[in-house]
Amino acid sequence: MKVLMFGWEYPPHVFGGLATANFGITQGLHAQGDVDITLCLPHPFGDEDRSACKFVAMNSVPIAWREVNHDYVQQRVGNIMNPDDYFRYRDHIYADFNYMNVNDLGCMDFAGGYPSNLHDEINNYSIIAGVVARSEEFDIIHAHDWLTFPAGIHAKRVSGKPLCIHVHATDFDRSRGKVNPTVYAIEKDGMDNADCIMCVSELTRQTVINQYHQDPRKCFAMHNAVYPLKQEWQDIPRPDHKDKEKVVTFLGRLTMQKGPEYFVEAANMVLHRTRNVRFCMAGSGDMMDQMIYLAAERGIADRFHFPGFMRGKQVYECLKDSDVYVMPSVSEPFGISPLEAMQCGTPTIISKQSGCGEILTNCIKVDYWDIHALADAIYSICHNESLFDYLSEEGRKEVDLITWEKVGARIKDLYLKTLGWK
């Protein structure tokens, strides 16, 4: 089976949770043994793990004819894409795009990540998808999140092949209901044109059905997973905080979706009962300054740390150094970070409004707005060694069974049903 997949980011260049999920899904599908993936990315860097799929650098796909020799193309794009693919794609340019801002290879540049002209980049990406879809052989299309839905739709119209879309989040989750009409329109258009909709949780599936008016028969919950820790991260020691200061961590975007203010308010309540706890709020976002001011207003700034955005090994060092991990999200379609914390043996508290709670048992769940329950849970884990040990050990065991290979098998099964091969 051959899959044409449209993604937006991929490790080690992580701008959000989409990169981690995209990596896990491609690895899980590759593990099935008979799934060949061609993954399109707007701006790959050349240092990605390419063991699971063939990469297409969309910023190296020509949309305007240029007379260039092989050596020059090799010099320009050889680190991110096979130069032979450049010439193959050049033969499938389907319109005159010279009016667009193309470079000397006839290609469009992409910033990578989420720049201020994001909507322009989404449109450009979808135009290039037409060239790729005319050039590649594939059985089915898989598009990740609204950023790539227009590309998926274009590929479907060009090829006539079925389209699977993967909803990792909706604008209802990102905006607390204050939906951006442009984003909503892109999301709904993708869903309307999809033959199969994969949602990262039943919570998200219900949003897709009720808010985007989709047929429940084509909507499926497809929970995420977590990859085994790299050996270098397994070797990171867990400090012994017994009879010492405890560390409670929030790690994620500091945006209203993630509920950072509830973490600060719960921390304030805990610190009225004990001063033997430090709070770490790792991440960046538009609420960073607001959270710093809030901690100062509550008089707990001396117990709060804001280390900023973390990636890779830094994340696991932070998680292993923590006694409690908290994800108080207001609306979390899934949330992979609690699984990563539990992998590290860190007891975890999540909001009941989190999709990952549908598959997790050995963690504590509270309503995001119930700061009293959240403070009680934090205090209990920090001061009850038996509870800490139980959640640490059982949580690790539980998460070790939630693998991307199992997710890959379920996705392959959906592919087969969508294609009518099963």
Short mmCIF file of C-alpha atoms in Angstrom, two decimals:
data_model
loop_
_atom_site.label_atom_id
_atom_site.label_comp_id
_atom_site.label_asym_id
_atom_site.label_seq_id
_atom_site.Cartn_x
_atom_site.Cartn_y
_atom_site.Cartn_z
CA MET A 1 0.00 0.00 0.00
CA LYS A 2 1.32 3.45 -0.94
CA VAL A 3 0.37 6.54 1.06
CA LEU A 4 0.81 10.18 0.06
CA MET A 5 1.00 12.02 3.38
CA PHE A 6 0.90 15.77 3.97
CA GLY A 7 2.50 17.03 7.19
CA TRP A 8 3.66 20.39 8.50
CA GLU A 9 6.47 19.68 10.96
CA TYR A 10 8.69 16.75 11.91
CA PRO A 11 11.34 16.11 14.59
CA PRO A 12 13.92 17.22 15.47
CA HIS A 13 12.42 20.58 14.41
CA VAL A 14 9.48 20.73 16.78
CA PHE A 15 7.20 23.78 16.77
CA GLY A 16 4.23 22.04 18.43
CA GLY A 17 2.72 18.65 19.23
CA LEU A 18 2.04 17.90 15.55
CA ALA A 19 5.68 16.98 14.94
CA THR A 20 5.73 14.29 17.63
CA ALA A 21 2.46 12.77 16.42
CA ASN A 22 3.52 12.82 12.76
CA PHE A 23 6.75 11.02 13.65
CA GLY A 24 4.98 8.39 15.71
CA ILE A 25 2.36 7.72 13.02
CA THR A 26 4.92 7.32 10.21
CA GLN A 27 7.03 5.01 12.38
CA GLY A 28 3.97 3.00 13.41
CA LEU A 29 2.83 2.59 9.79
CA HIS A 30 6.33 1.67 8.66
CA ALA A 31 6.40 -1.07 11.32
CA GLN A 32 3.48 -2.78 9.52
CA GLY A 33 5.97 -3.84 6.84
CA ASP A 34 3.85 -3.23 3.74
CA VAL A 35 3.05 0.49 3.91
CA ASP A 36 5.18 2.85 1.82
CA ILE A 37 4.88 6.51 2.84
CA THR A 38 5.76 9.60 0.82
CA LEU A 39 5.75 12.46 3.35
CA CYS A 40 5.47 16.04 2.12
CA LEU A 41 6.81 18.80 4.38
CA PRO A 42 6.98 22.53 3.60
CA HIS A 43 10.50 23.04 4.92
CA PRO A 44 12.52 19.95 5.89
CA PHE A 45 16.06 20.59 7.11
CA GLY A 46 17.80 17.39 6.03
CA ASP A 47 18.53 16.04 9.51
CA GLU A 48 15.18 14.27 10.00
CA ASP A 49 14.99 10.53 10.66
CA ARG A 50 14.09 9.20 7.20
CA SER A 51 13.94 5.52 8.07
CA ALA A 52 10.14 5.31 7.84
CA CYS A 53 9.32 7.29 4.72
CA LYS A 54 10.46 9.11 1.61
CA PHE A 55 10.51 12.89 2.11
CA VAL A 56 9.30 15.49 -0.37
CA ALA A 57 10.64 18.97 0.33
CA MET A 58 7.79 21.17 -0.91
CA ASN A 59 10.19 24.14 -1.04
CA SER A 60 12.20 22.18 -3.65
CA VAL A 61 9.31 21.15 -5.90
CA PRO A 62 9.21 23.38 -9.02
CA ILE A 63 5.93 25.05 -9.99
CA ALA A 64 7.53 27.12 -12.77
CA TRP A 65 9.84 25.73 -15.48
CA ARG A 66 13.53 26.59 -15.15
CA GLU A 67 16.32 25.33 -17.39
CA VAL A 68 18.89 24.15 -14.86
CA ASN A 69 21.46 21.35 -14.87
CA HIS A 70 21.63 18.38 -12.53
CA ASP A 71 24.79 19.52 -10.73
CA TYR A 72 23.24 22.87 -9.84
CA VAL A 73 20.08 21.23 -8.50
CA GLN A 74 22.24 18.80 -6.53
CA GLN A 75 24.10 21.71 -5.00
CA ARG A 76 20.91 23.59 -4.11
CA VAL A 77 18.56 20.88 -2.83
CA GLY A 78 20.62 17.69 -2.54
CA ASN A 79 20.71 17.81 1.26
CA ILE A 80 16.92 17.66 1.57
CA MET A 81 15.66 15.87 -1.57
CA ASN A 82 16.84 13.64 -4.42
CA PRO A 83 17.66 15.96 -7.38
CA ASP A 84 16.14 13.41 -9.77
CA ASP A 85 12.78 14.07 -8.11
CA TYR A 86 13.13 17.77 -8.96
CA PHE A 87 13.26 16.99 -12.67
CA ARG A 88 10.45 14.44 -12.40
CA TYR A 89 8.23 17.01 -10.70
CA ARG A 90 9.21 19.65 -13.29
CA ASP A 91 7.61 17.46 -15.97
CA HIS A 92 4.26 17.64 -14.12
CA ILE A 93 3.86 21.42 -13.70
CA TYR A 94 0.22 21.97 -14.58
CA ALA A 95 -0.10 25.77 -14.97
CA ASP A 96 1.97 28.91 -15.41
CA PHE A 97 2.90 29.99 -11.88
CA ASN A 98 5.63 32.43 -12.93
CA TYR A 99 3.54 35.26 -11.48
CA MET A 100 4.16 33.83 -8.01
CA ASN A 101 7.22 34.55 -5.93
CA VAL A 102 9.37 31.67 -7.16
CA ASN A 103 13.16 31.38 -6.91
CA ASP A 104 15.75 30.54 -9.58
CA LEU A 105 14.67 26.87 -9.45
CA GLY A 106 11.03 27.78 -9.96
CA CYS A 107 10.25 26.78 -6.36
CA MET A 108 8.40 28.51 -3.52
CA ASP A 109 10.20 29.21 -0.25
CA PHE A 110 8.64 28.36 3.12
CA ALA A 111 9.60 29.79 6.50
CA GLY A 112 8.93 26.56 8.37
CA GLY A 113 6.87 26.53 11.53
CA TYR A 114 4.05 29.03 11.96
CA PRO A 115 5.01 32.41 10.46
CA SER A 116 2.84 35.55 10.31
CA ASN A 117 1.91 34.78 6.69
CA LEU A 118 0.71 31.28 7.60
CA HIS A 119 -2.41 31.40 5.43
CA ASP A 120 -0.33 32.31 2.37
CA GLU A 121 1.98 29.38 3.06
CA ILE A 122 -0.98 27.00 3.43
CA ASN A 123 -2.28 28.13 0.03
CA ASN A 124 1.15 27.82 -1.61
CA TYR A 125 1.59 24.37 -0.10
CA SER A 126 -1.72 23.26 -1.64
CA ILE A 127 -0.65 24.51 -5.10
CA ILE A 128 2.57 22.49 -4.90
CA ALA A 129 0.55 19.46 -3.77
CA GLY A 130 -0.96 19.40 -7.26
CA VAL A 131 2.46 18.88 -8.85
CA VAL A 132 3.36 16.14 -6.37
CA ALA A 133 0.03 14.35 -6.78
CA ARG A 134 0.50 14.29 -10.56
CA SER A 135 4.01 12.83 -10.16
CA GLU A 136 3.76 10.19 -7.43
CA GLU A 137 2.07 6.79 -7.38
CA PHE A 138 -0.15 6.24 -4.35
CA ASP A 139 -3.33 4.52 -3.22
CA ILE A 140 -4.56 6.87 -0.52
CA ILE A 141 -3.97 10.41 0.82
CA HIS A 142 -3.43 11.24 4.51
CA ALA A 143 -3.46 14.93 5.57
CA HIS A 144 -2.59 16.11 9.08
CA ASP A 145 -4.59 18.99 10.58
CA TRP A 146 -6.12 22.05 8.91
CA LEU A 147 -2.78 23.34 7.65
CA THR A 148 -2.61 20.53 5.09
CA PHE A 149 -6.31 19.94 4.39
CA PRO A 150 -6.30 22.17 1.24
CA ALA A 151 -3.31 20.19 -0.06
CA GLY A 152 -5.11 16.92 0.62
CA ILE A 153 -8.23 18.13 -1.19
CA HIS A 154 -6.17 19.24 -4.21
CA ALA A 155 -4.38 15.88 -4.34
CA LYS A 156 -7.73 14.09 -4.20
CA ARG A 157 -9.16 16.12 -7.06
CA VAL A 158 -6.07 15.55 -9.17
CA SER A 159 -5.78 11.81 -8.52
CA GLY A 160 -9.28 10.65 -7.67
CA LYS A 161 -7.79 8.76 -4.71
CA PRO A 162 -9.56 8.70 -1.32
CA LEU A 163 -8.63 11.27 1.31
CA CYS A 164 -8.11 10.51 5.00
CA ILE A 165 -7.72 13.53 7.25
CA HIS A 166 -6.25 13.44 10.76
CA VAL A 167 -7.78 15.92 13.21
CA HIS A 168 -5.20 16.60 15.91
CA ALA A 169 -7.08 19.67 17.18
CA THR A 170 -9.90 21.94 16.11
CA ASP A 171 -10.19 25.68 16.40
CA PHE A 172 -12.81 25.09 19.11
CA ASP A 173 -9.97 23.63 21.22
CA ARG A 174 -7.45 26.35 20.42
CA SER A 175 -9.78 29.31 20.97
CA ARG A 176 -12.06 28.27 23.86
CA GLY A 177 -14.99 28.57 21.48
CA LYS A 178 -14.03 31.97 19.98
CA VAL A 179 -13.57 30.35 16.60
CA ASN A 180 -11.66 32.01 13.75
CA PRO A 181 -14.12 31.80 10.83
CA THR A 182 -11.34 31.41 8.25
CA VAL A 183 -9.76 28.49 10.09
CA TYR A 184 -13.18 26.94 10.72
CA ALA A 185 -13.97 27.14 7.00
CA ILE A 186 -10.69 25.39 6.09
CA GLU A 187 -11.31 22.70 8.71
CA LYS A 188 -14.89 22.09 7.59
CA ASP A 189 -13.93 22.00 3.90
CA GLY A 190 -11.33 19.34 4.69
CA MET A 191 -13.86 17.29 6.64
CA ASP A 192 -16.56 17.65 3.98
CA ASN A 193 -14.15 16.38 1.31
CA ALA A 194 -12.68 13.57 3.41
CA ASP A 195 -13.59 9.93 2.92
CA CYS A 196 -12.34 9.09 6.41
CA ILE A 197 -11.78 11.35 9.43
CA MET A 198 -9.38 10.21 12.16
CA CYS A 199 -9.76 12.07 15.47
CA VAL A 200 -7.18 11.86 18.26
CA SER A 201 -9.89 11.13 20.84
CA GLU A 202 -13.61 10.49 21.22
CA LEU A 203 -13.78 14.02 22.66
CA THR A 204 -12.48 15.39 19.35
CA ARG A 205 -14.70 13.02 17.35
CA GLN A 206 -17.78 14.44 19.07
CA THR A 207 -16.60 17.98 18.28
CA VAL A 208 -16.18 17.02 14.62
CA ILE A 209 -19.66 15.47 14.49
CA ASN A 210 -21.52 18.16 16.42
CA GLN A 211 -19.67 21.38 15.53
CA TYR A 212 -18.65 20.52 11.95
CA HIS A 213 -21.77 18.46 11.15
CA GLN A 214 -19.96 15.36 9.90
CA ASP A 215 -21.38 11.89 9.30
CA PRO A 216 -20.51 9.79 12.38
CA ARG A 217 -19.99 6.77 10.10
CA LYS A 218 -16.84 8.28 8.61
CA CYS A 219 -15.43 9.61 11.91
CA PHE A 220 -13.15 7.40 14.02
CA ALA A 221 -11.31 7.91 17.32
CA MET A 222 -7.60 7.24 16.77
CA HIS A 223 -5.77 7.83 20.05
CA ASN A 224 -2.13 8.82 20.00
CA ALA A 225 0.68 6.90 21.69
CA VAL A 226 4.22 7.47 22.88
CA TYR A 227 7.53 6.18 21.60
CA PRO A 228 9.95 4.26 23.86
CA LEU A 229 12.48 6.51 25.53
CA LYS A 230 15.83 6.78 23.78
CA GLN A 231 18.61 5.12 25.70
CA GLU A 232 20.23 8.48 26.49
CA TRP A 233 16.96 9.66 28.03
CA GLN A 234 16.46 6.39 29.93
CA ASP A 235 19.89 6.96 31.47
CA ILE A 236 18.90 10.33 32.92
CA PRO A 237 18.74 9.68 36.69
CA ARG A 238 15.71 10.58 38.79
CA PRO A 239 16.83 12.75 41.72
CA ASP A 240 15.72 11.53 45.12
CA HIS A 241 13.51 14.27 46.59
CA LYS A 242 12.61 12.32 49.70
CA ASP A 243 12.56 14.69 52.67
CA LYS A 244 13.59 17.49 50.29
CA GLU A 245 11.80 20.17 48.30
CA LYS A 246 9.31 18.76 45.82
CA VAL A 247 9.07 19.94 42.20
CA VAL A 248 5.71 20.30 40.42
CA THR A 249 5.83 20.95 36.67
CA PHE A 250 3.61 22.38 33.94
CA LEU A 251 5.12 21.85 30.48
CA GLY A 252 3.36 23.15 27.38
CA ARG A 253 2.29 26.24 25.45
CA LEU A 254 1.32 29.11 27.71
CA THR A 255 -1.99 29.74 25.97
CA MET A 256 -5.57 29.78 27.20
CA GLN A 257 -6.20 26.29 25.78
CA LYS A 258 -3.68 24.84 28.23
CA GLY A 259 -5.15 26.46 31.35
CA PRO A 260 -1.88 27.83 32.85
CA GLU A 261 -3.74 30.22 35.18
CA TYR A 262 -5.37 27.25 36.95
CA PHE A 263 -1.92 25.82 37.60
CA VAL A 264 -0.76 29.10 39.19
CA GLU A 265 -3.90 29.39 41.33
CA ALA A 266 -3.60 25.78 42.51
CA ALA A 267 0.08 26.37 43.29
CA ASN A 268 -0.91 29.35 45.43
CA MET A 269 -3.29 27.14 47.42
CA VAL A 270 -0.62 24.44 47.91
CA LEU A 271 1.90 27.03 49.10
CA HIS A 272 -0.55 28.23 51.74
CA ARG A 273 -0.30 24.71 53.21
CA THR A 274 3.42 24.08 52.75
CA ARG A 275 6.46 25.97 51.50
CA ASN A 276 8.41 22.82 50.71
CA VAL A 277 7.39 22.81 47.01
CA ARG A 278 8.72 24.56 43.92
CA PHE A 279 6.70 25.05 40.76
CA CYS A 280 8.11 24.94 37.25
CA MET A 281 6.16 26.41 34.32
CA ALA A 282 8.10 25.34 31.23
CA GLY A 283 7.07 26.57 27.82
CA SER A 284 6.35 29.77 25.94
CA GLY A 285 3.27 31.50 24.59
CA ASP A 286 1.14 34.60 24.65
CA MET A 287 0.25 34.18 28.35
CA MET A 288 3.84 34.05 29.60
CA ASP A 289 3.95 37.63 30.95
CA GLN A 290 0.46 37.28 32.40
CA MET A 291 1.51 34.16 34.34
CA ILE A 292 4.67 35.83 35.66
CA TYR A 293 2.58 38.79 36.89
CA LEU A 294 -0.03 36.45 38.39
CA ALA A 295 2.62 34.54 40.36
CA ALA A 296 3.96 37.88 41.63
CA GLU A 297 0.47 39.11 42.57
CA ARG A 298 -0.13 35.94 44.59
CA GLY A 299 3.17 36.43 46.40
CA ILE A 300 4.64 33.09 45.22
CA ALA A 301 7.18 34.30 42.64
CA ASP A 302 10.03 33.06 44.84
CA ARG A 303 8.68 29.49 44.46
CA PHE A 304 8.05 29.72 40.70
CA HIS A 305 10.43 29.12 37.80
CA PHE A 306 9.88 29.95 34.12
CA PRO A 307 12.64 28.19 32.14
CA GLY A 308 11.05 28.85 28.73
CA PHE A 309 10.55 26.55 25.74
CA MET A 310 12.15 23.10 26.00
CA ARG A 311 12.80 20.39 23.43
CA GLY A 312 14.43 16.97 23.18
CA LYS A 313 16.57 15.91 26.10
CA GLN A 314 15.66 19.05 28.08
CA VAL A 315 12.05 17.86 28.28
CA TYR A 316 12.98 14.51 29.80
CA GLU A 317 15.48 16.04 32.21
CA CYS A 318 12.71 18.36 33.40
CA LEU A 319 10.15 15.53 33.71
CA LYS A 320 12.53 13.24 35.59
CA ASP A 321 13.42 16.06 37.95
CA SER A 322 9.73 16.51 38.81
CA ASP A 323 7.67 14.87 41.54
CA VAL A 324 4.38 15.78 39.89
CA TYR A 325 3.42 16.65 36.32
CA VAL A 326 0.24 18.70 35.76
CA MET A 327 -1.72 19.29 32.52
CA PRO A 328 -4.78 21.43 33.44
CA SER A 329 -5.96 21.93 29.84
CA VAL A 330 -9.31 23.58 29.23
CA SER A 331 -9.71 21.61 26.00
CA GLU A 332 -7.07 19.06 25.04
CA PRO A 333 -7.85 16.90 21.99
CA PHE A 334 -5.32 14.33 23.20
CA GLY A 335 -2.13 15.49 24.94
CA ILE A 336 1.01 13.38 24.56
CA SER A 337 3.01 15.08 27.33
CA PRO A 338 1.29 13.21 30.22
CA LEU A 339 2.30 9.92 28.57
CA GLU A 340 5.89 11.18 28.35
CA ALA A 341 5.81 12.17 32.03
CA MET A 342 4.44 8.76 33.06
CA GLN A 343 7.19 7.13 30.97
CA CYS A 344 9.67 8.93 33.18
CA GLY A 345 7.98 7.62 36.33
CA THR A 346 6.51 11.02 37.19
CA PRO A 347 3.02 10.93 38.79
CA THR A 348 0.62 12.85 36.61
CA ILE A 349 -2.50 14.96 37.06
CA ILE A 350 -4.61 15.81 33.98
CA SER A 351 -7.88 17.62 33.39
CA LYS A 352 -11.01 15.60 32.69
CA GLN A 353 -11.26 17.67 29.51
CA SER A 354 -8.22 15.86 28.02
CA GLY A 355 -8.52 13.23 25.30
CA CYS A 356 -5.65 11.14 26.69
CA GLY A 357 -7.76 10.58 29.81
CA GLU A 358 -9.87 8.20 27.70
CA ILE A 359 -7.02 5.68 27.65
CA LEU A 360 -5.17 6.46 30.92
CA THR A 361 -6.07 4.93 34.27
CA ASN A 362 -3.08 5.40 36.56
CA CYS A 363 -3.16 9.15 36.85
CA ILE A 364 -5.35 11.63 38.73
CA LYS A 365 -8.10 13.44 36.78
CA VAL A 366 -9.74 16.69 37.87
CA ASP A 367 -11.92 19.31 36.19
CA TYR A 368 -9.62 22.06 34.87
CA TRP A 369 -11.56 24.74 36.75
CA ASP A 370 -11.50 22.92 40.11
CA ILE A 371 -8.36 24.43 41.58
CA HIS A 372 -9.26 23.05 45.02
CA ALA A 373 -9.20 19.46 43.72
CA LEU A 374 -6.03 20.18 41.75
CA ALA A 375 -4.29 21.63 44.81
CA ASP A 376 -5.37 18.66 46.94
CA ALA A 377 -4.01 16.21 44.34
CA ILE A 378 -0.67 18.03 44.12
CA TYR A 379 -0.33 18.20 47.90
CA SER A 380 -1.27 14.51 48.32
CA ILE A 381 1.33 13.25 45.83
CA CYS A 382 4.02 15.48 47.33
CA HIS A 383 3.32 14.31 50.91
CA ASN A 384 2.19 10.72 50.49
CA GLU A 385 5.11 8.50 49.47
CA SER A 386 2.89 5.46 48.92
CA LEU A 387 0.70 7.39 46.49
CA PHE A 388 3.79 8.75 44.70
CA ASP A 389 5.30 5.25 44.38
CA TYR A 390 2.04 3.71 43.15
CA LEU A 391 1.39 6.32 40.45
CA SER A 392 5.03 6.30 39.41
CA GLU A 393 5.30 2.53 38.95
CA GLU A 394 1.82 1.74 37.63
CA GLY A 395 1.81 4.76 35.35
CA ARG A 396 5.07 3.64 33.75
CA LYS A 397 3.72 0.12 33.21
CA GLU A 398 0.51 1.42 31.66
CA VAL A 399 2.16 3.77 29.18
CA ASP A 400 4.69 1.14 28.07
CA LEU A 401 1.73 -0.71 26.51
CA ILE A 402 0.52 2.33 24.51
CA THR A 403 2.65 2.07 21.37
CA TRP A 404 2.71 3.70 17.95
CA GLU A 405 2.93 0.25 16.34
CA LYS A 406 -0.60 -0.46 17.61
CA VAL A 407 -1.76 2.90 16.29
CA GLY A 408 -0.14 2.13 12.92
CA ALA A 409 -2.03 -1.16 12.73
CA ARG A 410 -5.36 0.60 13.41
CA ILE A 411 -4.64 3.30 10.81
CA LYS A 412 -3.70 0.68 8.21
CA ASP A 413 -6.98 -1.11 8.93
CA LEU A 414 -8.88 2.15 8.31
CA TYR A 415 -6.95 2.67 5.06
CA LEU A 416 -8.05 -0.80 3.88
CA LYS A 417 -11.70 -0.15 4.76
CA THR A 418 -11.64 3.29 3.10
CA LEU A 419 -10.16 1.80 -0.07
CA GLY A 420 -12.72 -0.99 0.00
CA TRP A 421 -9.96 -3.58 0.19
CA LYS A 422 -11.42 -5.07 3.38
#
